[in-house]
């Protein structure tokens, strides 16, 4: 298909790990991104991974990339209530234009105390 | 704070009207990207300008147009507005050498 796909909702308990999954479509995508959007706010870039990498770790965030299956995941360790937000996966289809992104519909993460 | 400024934050207007949304990119960024976020379509790339020139076009309607001025700020013009144009419009800025684009807080447009 044409779309970047994500599950719409995820609910976890505070202190647990959260794993948000995404499938993308264009095997030639150069970069894959995770953005966070809190209520009433803009999009905040969390992390990105270059397409020739399998994994990237940044503090509590771990990104895994499976190019064969076109699957991307974001793991948040020790999830906190402040992590409650919508998380968007995005792919860059124009290798020279990192802002021309195709976004998924977003996964709403709810963190219960 | 991403350094990208969008004005106004909120806008309410009637069907058939025309509005202009404004974006000031981060200092030093030459690219400006416009996105539309609506409930049914999600986040969609509309258009990109680089140093005053149109560089890429996404799902932008013919009723919409944009430009980037010599001082690098950009305006998105939406005309003959319809109820379905109600959405959050984001501007992002970046540089072709960067790996990321920085998003503004958005302009929420409500068409009544």
PDB file of C-alpha atoms in Angstrom:
ATOM      1  CA  UNK A   1       0.000   0.000   0.000  1.00  0.00           C
ATOM      2  CA  UNK A   2       0.868   3.669  -0.062  1.00  0.00           C
ATOM      3  CA  UNK A   3       0.536   4.370   3.636  1.00  0.00           C
ATOM      4  CA  UNK A   4       2.798   4.364   6.629  1.00  0.00           C
ATOM      5  CA  UNK A   5       0.867   2.310   9.144  1.00  0.00           C
ATOM      6  CA  UNK A   6       0.761   2.347  12.917  1.00  0.00           C
ATOM      7  CA  UNK A   7      -1.619   0.976  15.496  1.00  0.00           C
ATOM      8  CA  UNK A   8      -3.799   3.763  16.853  1.00  0.00           C
ATOM      9  CA  UNK A   9      -3.627   3.152  20.592  1.00  0.00           C
ATOM     10  CA  UNK A  10      -1.266   1.766  23.217  1.00  0.00           C
ATOM     11  CA  UNK A  11      -1.812   1.709  26.964  1.00  0.00           C
ATOM     12  CA  UNK A  12       0.921   0.845  29.458  1.00  0.00           C
ATOM     13  CA  UNK A  13       1.585   1.174  33.175  1.00  0.00           C
ATOM     14  CA  UNK A  14       4.105   3.633  34.500  1.00  0.00           C
ATOM     15  CA  UNK A  15       7.526   2.015  34.722  1.00  0.00           C
ATOM     16  CA  UNK A  16       6.824  -0.553  32.007  1.00  0.00           C
ATOM     17  CA  UNK A  17       8.376  -0.469  28.552  1.00  0.00           C
ATOM     18  CA  UNK A  18       6.311   0.774  25.619  1.00  0.00           C
ATOM     19  CA  UNK A  19       6.808  -0.527  22.107  1.00  0.00           C
ATOM     20  CA  UNK A  20       5.245   1.370  19.237  1.00  0.00           C
ATOM     21  CA  UNK A  21       5.350  -0.313  15.853  1.00  0.00           C
ATOM     22  CA  UNK A  22       5.243   1.067  12.347  1.00  0.00           C
ATOM     23  CA  UNK A  23       5.383  -0.345   8.838  1.00  0.00           C
ATOM     24  CA  UNK A  24       6.518   1.831   5.988  1.00  0.00           C
ATOM     25  CA  UNK A  25       6.322   1.433   2.280  1.00  0.00           C
ATOM     26  CA  UNK A  26       9.288   2.797   0.395  1.00  0.00           C
ATOM     27  CA  UNK A  27      12.380   0.641   0.608  1.00  0.00           C
ATOM     28  CA  UNK A  28      14.428   3.550  -0.740  1.00  0.00           C
ATOM     29  CA  UNK A  29      13.550   5.825   2.175  1.00  0.00           C
ATOM     30  CA  UNK A  30      16.734   7.410   3.454  1.00  0.00           C
ATOM     31  CA  UNK A  31      15.696   8.294   6.972  1.00  0.00           C
ATOM     32  CA  UNK A  32      12.945   7.110   9.271  1.00  0.00           C
ATOM     33  CA  UNK A  33      11.716   9.304  12.081  1.00  0.00           C
ATOM     34  CA  UNK A  34       9.771   9.244  15.291  1.00  0.00           C
ATOM     35  CA  UNK A  35       7.932  12.409  16.309  1.00  0.00           C
ATOM     36  CA  UNK A  36       5.991  13.124  19.494  1.00  0.00           C
ATOM     37  CA  UNK A  37       2.956  15.384  19.693  1.00  0.00           C
ATOM     38  CA  UNK A  38       1.569  16.424  23.051  1.00  0.00           C
ATOM     39  CA  UNK A  39      -1.966  17.858  23.291  1.00  0.00           C
ATOM     40  CA  UNK A  40      -2.149  21.321  21.778  1.00  0.00           C
ATOM     41  CA  UNK A  41       1.500  21.289  20.814  1.00  0.00           C
ATOM     42  CA  UNK A  42       3.562  20.960  17.682  1.00  0.00           C
ATOM     43  CA  UNK A  43       5.629  18.023  16.569  1.00  0.00           C
ATOM     44  CA  UNK A  44       8.801  17.270  18.449  1.00  0.00           C
ATOM     45  CA  UNK A  45      11.439  15.134  16.803  1.00  0.00           C
ATOM     46  CA  UNK A  46      12.375  12.313  19.161  1.00  0.00           C
ATOM     47  CA  UNK A  47      14.860  10.373  17.120  1.00  0.00           C
ATOM     48  CA  UNK A  48      15.616   9.169  13.637  1.00  0.00           C
ATOM     49  CA  UNK A  49      17.488   6.299  12.068  1.00  0.00           C
ATOM     50  CA  UNK A  50      19.379   6.120   8.837  1.00  0.00           C
ATOM     51  CA  UNK A  51      18.237   3.330   6.574  1.00  0.00           C
ATOM     52  CA  UNK A  52      21.541   1.465   6.697  1.00  0.00           C
ATOM     53  CA  UNK A  53      21.303   1.011  10.466  1.00  0.00           C
ATOM     54  CA  UNK A  54      19.511  -1.743  12.381  1.00  0.00           C
ATOM     55  CA  UNK A  55      19.301  -0.095  15.749  1.00  0.00           C
ATOM     56  CA  UNK A  56      19.763   3.232  17.433  1.00  0.00           C
ATOM     57  CA  UNK A  57      19.681   3.917  21.154  1.00  0.00           C
ATOM     58  CA  UNK A  58      19.233   7.324  22.711  1.00  0.00           C
ATOM     59  CA  UNK A  59      18.765   7.301  26.500  1.00  0.00           C
ATOM     60  CA  UNK A  60      15.357   5.694  27.137  1.00  0.00           C
ATOM     61  CA  UNK A  61      14.573   5.372  23.442  1.00  0.00           C
ATOM     62  CA  UNK A  62      15.550   2.443  21.247  1.00  0.00           C
ATOM     63  CA  UNK A  63      14.707   2.328  17.554  1.00  0.00           C
ATOM     64  CA  UNK A  64      14.818  -0.968  15.694  1.00  0.00           C
ATOM     65  CA  UNK A  65      14.708  -1.139  11.914  1.00  0.00           C
ATOM     66  CA  UNK A  66      13.970  -4.268   9.899  1.00  0.00           C
ATOM     67  CA  UNK A  67      14.493  -3.260   6.299  1.00  0.00           C
ATOM     68  CA  UNK A  68      13.474  -6.612   4.902  1.00  0.00           C
ATOM     69  CA  UNK A  69      10.028  -6.359   6.476  1.00  0.00           C
ATOM     70  CA  UNK A  70       9.914  -2.520   6.296  1.00  0.00           C
ATOM     71  CA  UNK A  71       9.200  -2.471  10.001  1.00  0.00           C
ATOM     72  CA  UNK A  72      10.254   0.198  12.448  1.00  0.00           C
ATOM     73  CA  UNK A  73       9.711   0.199  16.188  1.00  0.00           C
ATOM     74  CA  UNK A  74      10.220   2.634  19.028  1.00  0.00           C
ATOM     75  CA  UNK A  75      10.811   1.286  22.493  1.00  0.00           C
ATOM     76  CA  UNK A  76      10.483   3.622  25.461  1.00  0.00           C
ATOM     77  CA  UNK A  77      12.038   2.188  28.598  1.00  0.00           C
ATOM     78  CA  UNK A  78      10.661   3.021  32.045  1.00  0.00           C
ATOM     79  CA  UNK A  79       7.646   4.820  30.566  1.00  0.00           C
ATOM     80  CA  UNK A  80       6.504   7.839  32.553  1.00  0.00           C
ATOM     81  CA  UNK A  81       3.173   9.677  32.645  1.00  0.00           C
ATOM     82  CA  UNK A  82       4.907  12.531  30.841  1.00  0.00           C
ATOM     83  CA  UNK A  83       5.405  10.216  27.885  1.00  0.00           C
ATOM     84  CA  UNK A  84       1.644  10.219  27.243  1.00  0.00           C
ATOM     85  CA  UNK A  85       1.277  11.689  23.766  1.00  0.00           C
ATOM     86  CA  UNK A  86       0.736  10.746  20.143  1.00  0.00           C
ATOM     87  CA  UNK A  87       3.773   9.229  18.455  1.00  0.00           C
ATOM     88  CA  UNK A  88       4.190   9.511  14.709  1.00  0.00           C
ATOM     89  CA  UNK A  89       6.377   7.395  12.532  1.00  0.00           C
ATOM     90  CA  UNK A  90       7.536   9.078   9.300  1.00  0.00           C
ATOM     91  CA  UNK A  91       9.613   8.185   6.301  1.00  0.00           C
ATOM     92  CA  UNK A  92      11.582  10.461   4.044  1.00  0.00           C
ATOM     93  CA  UNK A  93      10.899   9.550   0.437  1.00  0.00           C
ATOM     94  CA  UNK A  94      12.927  12.321  -1.099  1.00  0.00           C
ATOM     95  CA  UNK A  95      16.499  11.613  -0.083  1.00  0.00           C
ATOM     96  CA  UNK A  96      17.521  15.218  -0.547  1.00  0.00           C
ATOM     97  CA  UNK A  97      14.645  16.793   1.312  1.00  0.00           C
ATOM     98  CA  UNK A  98      14.369  15.676   4.879  1.00  0.00           C
ATOM     99  CA  UNK A  99      11.236  17.691   5.530  1.00  0.00           C
ATOM    100  CA  UNK A 100       9.224  16.000   2.803  1.00  0.00           C
ATOM    101  CA  UNK A 101       7.907  13.308   5.059  1.00  0.00           C
ATOM    102  CA  UNK A 102       5.176  10.717   4.859  1.00  0.00           C
ATOM    103  CA  UNK A 103       3.602  10.284   8.276  1.00  0.00           C
ATOM    104  CA  UNK A 104       1.625   7.489   9.830  1.00  0.00           C
ATOM    105  CA  UNK A 105      -1.666   8.314  11.515  1.00  0.00           C
ATOM    106  CA  UNK A 106      -0.027   8.273  14.935  1.00  0.00           C
ATOM    107  CA  UNK A 107      -0.184   6.006  17.984  1.00  0.00           C
ATOM    108  CA  UNK A 108      -1.771   7.459  21.079  1.00  0.00           C
ATOM    109  CA  UNK A 109       0.210   6.300  24.105  1.00  0.00           C
ATOM    110  CA  UNK A 110      -1.595   6.386  27.437  1.00  0.00           C
ATOM    111  CA  UNK A 111       0.471   5.816  30.541  1.00  0.00           C
ATOM    112  CA  UNK A 112      -1.416   4.751  33.648  1.00  0.00           C
ATOM    113  CA  UNK A 113       0.047   5.535  37.080  1.00  0.00           C
TER     114      UNK A 113
ATOM    115  CA  UNK B   1      10.922  25.896  21.544  1.00  0.00           C
ATOM    116  CA  UNK B   2      11.818  24.779  18.024  1.00  0.00           C
ATOM    117  CA  UNK B   3      12.673  28.283  16.815  1.00  0.00           C
ATOM    118  CA  UNK B   4       9.965  28.125  14.127  1.00  0.00           C
ATOM    119  CA  UNK B   5       7.250  30.751  14.605  1.00  0.00           C
ATOM    120  CA  UNK B   6       3.781  30.498  13.162  1.00  0.00           C
ATOM    121  CA  UNK B   7       1.070  33.118  13.266  1.00  0.00           C
ATOM    122  CA  UNK B   8      -1.737  33.297  14.004  1.00  0.00           C
ATOM    123  CA  UNK B   9      -2.188  30.446  16.487  1.00  0.00           C
ATOM    124  CA  UNK B  10      -5.917  30.240  15.866  1.00  0.00           C
ATOM    125  CA  UNK B  11      -8.079  31.419  13.022  1.00  0.00           C
ATOM    126  CA  UNK B  12     -11.823  31.176  12.540  1.00  0.00           C
ATOM    127  CA  UNK B  13     -13.302  32.142   9.211  1.00  0.00           C
ATOM    128  CA  UNK B  14     -16.326  31.506   7.036  1.00  0.00           C
ATOM    129  CA  UNK B  15     -16.657  29.285   3.998  1.00  0.00           C
ATOM    130  CA  UNK B  16     -15.620  30.949   0.773  1.00  0.00           C
ATOM    131  CA  UNK B  17     -13.130  33.248   2.474  1.00  0.00           C
ATOM    132  CA  UNK B  18      -9.370  33.517   2.005  1.00  0.00           C
ATOM    133  CA  UNK B  19      -6.738  33.406   4.747  1.00  0.00           C
ATOM    134  CA  UNK B  20      -2.974  33.718   4.966  1.00  0.00           C
ATOM    135  CA  UNK B  21      -0.867  31.754   7.399  1.00  0.00           C
ATOM    136  CA  UNK B  22       2.622  32.925   8.190  1.00  0.00           C
ATOM    137  CA  UNK B  23       5.773  31.082   9.133  1.00  0.00           C
ATOM    138  CA  UNK B  24       9.202  32.326  10.205  1.00  0.00           C
ATOM    139  CA  UNK B  25      11.827  29.598   9.959  1.00  0.00           C
ATOM    140  CA  UNK B  26      14.685  28.999  12.363  1.00  0.00           C
ATOM    141  CA  UNK B  27      17.606  31.305  11.903  1.00  0.00           C
ATOM    142  CA  UNK B  28      19.827  29.940   9.145  1.00  0.00           C
ATOM    143  CA  UNK B  29      17.282  27.488   7.728  1.00  0.00           C
ATOM    144  CA  UNK B  30      16.614  27.933   4.037  1.00  0.00           C
ATOM    145  CA  UNK B  31      13.826  25.388   3.641  1.00  0.00           C
ATOM    146  CA  UNK B  32      10.242  25.792   4.719  1.00  0.00           C
ATOM    147  CA  UNK B  33       7.745  22.937   4.601  1.00  0.00           C
ATOM    148  CA  UNK B  34       3.991  23.177   5.049  1.00  0.00           C
ATOM    149  CA  UNK B  35       1.869  20.351   6.445  1.00  0.00           C
ATOM    150  CA  UNK B  36      -1.830  19.917   7.071  1.00  0.00           C
ATOM    151  CA  UNK B  37      -3.048  17.808   9.999  1.00  0.00           C
ATOM    152  CA  UNK B  38      -6.706  16.805   9.926  1.00  0.00           C
ATOM    153  CA  UNK B  39      -8.624  14.091  11.702  1.00  0.00           C
ATOM    154  CA  UNK B  40      -9.429  12.109   8.600  1.00  0.00           C
ATOM    155  CA  UNK B  41      -6.262  12.609   6.508  1.00  0.00           C
ATOM    156  CA  UNK B  42      -3.689  12.754   9.280  1.00  0.00           C
ATOM    157  CA  UNK B  43      -0.489  14.698   8.632  1.00  0.00           C
ATOM    158  CA  UNK B  44       0.042  15.477   4.977  1.00  0.00           C
ATOM    159  CA  UNK B  45       2.930  17.240   3.316  1.00  0.00           C
ATOM    160  CA  UNK B  46       1.710  20.165   1.227  1.00  0.00           C
ATOM    161  CA  UNK B  47       4.668  22.000  -0.230  1.00  0.00           C
ATOM    162  CA  UNK B  48       8.319  22.900   0.277  1.00  0.00           C
ATOM    163  CA  UNK B  49      10.234  26.053  -0.545  1.00  0.00           C
ATOM    164  CA  UNK B  50      13.980  26.341  -0.549  1.00  0.00           C
ATOM    165  CA  UNK B  51      15.616  29.761  -0.598  1.00  0.00           C
ATOM    166  CA  UNK B  52      12.627  31.343  -2.269  1.00  0.00           C
ATOM    167  CA  UNK B  53      11.951  28.657  -4.861  1.00  0.00           C
ATOM    168  CA  UNK B  54       9.359  25.905  -4.825  1.00  0.00           C
ATOM    169  CA  UNK B  55      11.215  22.613  -4.401  1.00  0.00           C
ATOM    170  CA  UNK B  56       8.648  19.900  -3.789  1.00  0.00           C
ATOM    171  CA  UNK B  57       4.913  19.587  -3.934  1.00  0.00           C
ATOM    172  CA  UNK B  58       2.723  17.166  -2.050  1.00  0.00           C
ATOM    173  CA  UNK B  59      -1.018  16.937  -1.679  1.00  0.00           C
ATOM    174  CA  UNK B  60      -1.697  20.635  -2.020  1.00  0.00           C
ATOM    175  CA  UNK B  61      -5.026  21.720  -3.462  1.00  0.00           C
ATOM    176  CA  UNK B  62      -5.170  24.204  -6.327  1.00  0.00           C
ATOM    177  CA  UNK B  63      -7.049  26.586  -4.013  1.00  0.00           C
ATOM    178  CA  UNK B  64      -3.931  26.723  -1.836  1.00  0.00           C
ATOM    179  CA  UNK B  65      -0.684  28.446  -2.667  1.00  0.00           C
ATOM    180  CA  UNK B  66       2.481  29.382  -0.870  1.00  0.00           C
ATOM    181  CA  UNK B  67       5.496  31.575  -1.297  1.00  0.00           C
ATOM    182  CA  UNK B  68       8.781  32.229   0.429  1.00  0.00           C
ATOM    183  CA  UNK B  69      10.074  35.775   0.646  1.00  0.00           C
ATOM    184  CA  UNK B  70      13.662  37.099   0.449  1.00  0.00           C
ATOM    185  CA  UNK B  71      13.851  37.212   4.258  1.00  0.00           C
ATOM    186  CA  UNK B  72      12.943  33.476   4.126  1.00  0.00           C
ATOM    187  CA  UNK B  73       9.615  33.747   5.893  1.00  0.00           C
ATOM    188  CA  UNK B  74       6.806  31.917   4.156  1.00  0.00           C
ATOM    189  CA  UNK B  75       3.092  32.371   3.714  1.00  0.00           C
ATOM    190  CA  UNK B  76       0.473  29.774   2.940  1.00  0.00           C
ATOM    191  CA  UNK B  77      -2.603  31.186   1.241  1.00  0.00           C
ATOM    192  CA  UNK B  78      -5.855  29.254   1.440  1.00  0.00           C
ATOM    193  CA  UNK B  79      -8.738  30.483  -0.683  1.00  0.00           C
ATOM    194  CA  UNK B  80     -12.374  29.568  -1.343  1.00  0.00           C
ATOM    195  CA  UNK B  81     -12.320  27.870   2.011  1.00  0.00           C
ATOM    196  CA  UNK B  82     -14.492  24.846   2.662  1.00  0.00           C
ATOM    197  CA  UNK B  83     -15.534  23.203   5.909  1.00  0.00           C
ATOM    198  CA  UNK B  84     -13.146  20.358   5.152  1.00  0.00           C
ATOM    199  CA  UNK B  85     -10.189  22.729   5.194  1.00  0.00           C
ATOM    200  CA  UNK B  86     -10.514  22.998   8.961  1.00  0.00           C
ATOM    201  CA  UNK B  87      -7.260  21.582  10.263  1.00  0.00           C
ATOM    202  CA  UNK B  88      -4.012  22.293  12.027  1.00  0.00           C
ATOM    203  CA  UNK B  89      -1.456  23.710   9.611  1.00  0.00           C
ATOM    204  CA  UNK B  90       2.170  23.189  10.505  1.00  0.00           C
ATOM    205  CA  UNK B  91       5.231  24.828   9.150  1.00  0.00           C
ATOM    206  CA  UNK B  92       8.625  23.221   9.518  1.00  0.00           C
ATOM    207  CA  UNK B  93      12.049  24.500   8.632  1.00  0.00           C
ATOM    208  CA  UNK B  94      15.309  22.823   7.863  1.00  0.00           C
ATOM    209  CA  UNK B  95      18.401  22.856   5.803  1.00  0.00           C
ATOM    210  CA  UNK B  96      19.199  20.407   3.047  1.00  0.00           C
ATOM    211  CA  UNK B  97      22.299  19.382   4.971  1.00  0.00           C
ATOM    212  CA  UNK B  98      20.274  18.534   8.072  1.00  0.00           C
ATOM    213  CA  UNK B  99      18.658  15.239   8.826  1.00  0.00           C
ATOM    214  CA  UNK B 100      15.657  16.772  10.531  1.00  0.00           C
ATOM    215  CA  UNK B 101      13.013  19.404  10.152  1.00  0.00           C
ATOM    216  CA  UNK B 102      11.880  21.549  13.076  1.00  0.00           C
ATOM    217  CA  UNK B 103       8.164  22.115  13.449  1.00  0.00           C
ATOM    218  CA  UNK B 104       6.306  25.183  14.623  1.00  0.00           C
ATOM    219  CA  UNK B 105       3.357  25.046  17.008  1.00  0.00           C
ATOM    220  CA  UNK B 106       0.864  25.201  14.165  1.00  0.00           C
ATOM    221  CA  UNK B 107      -2.080  27.374  13.177  1.00  0.00           C
ATOM    222  CA  UNK B 108      -5.477  25.928  13.954  1.00  0.00           C
ATOM    223  CA  UNK B 109      -7.890  26.928  11.211  1.00  0.00           C
ATOM    224  CA  UNK B 110     -11.609  26.528  11.756  1.00  0.00           C
ATOM    225  CA  UNK B 111     -13.917  27.127   8.807  1.00  0.00           C
ATOM    226  CA  UNK B 112     -17.550  27.689   9.791  1.00  0.00           C
TER     227      UNK B 112
END
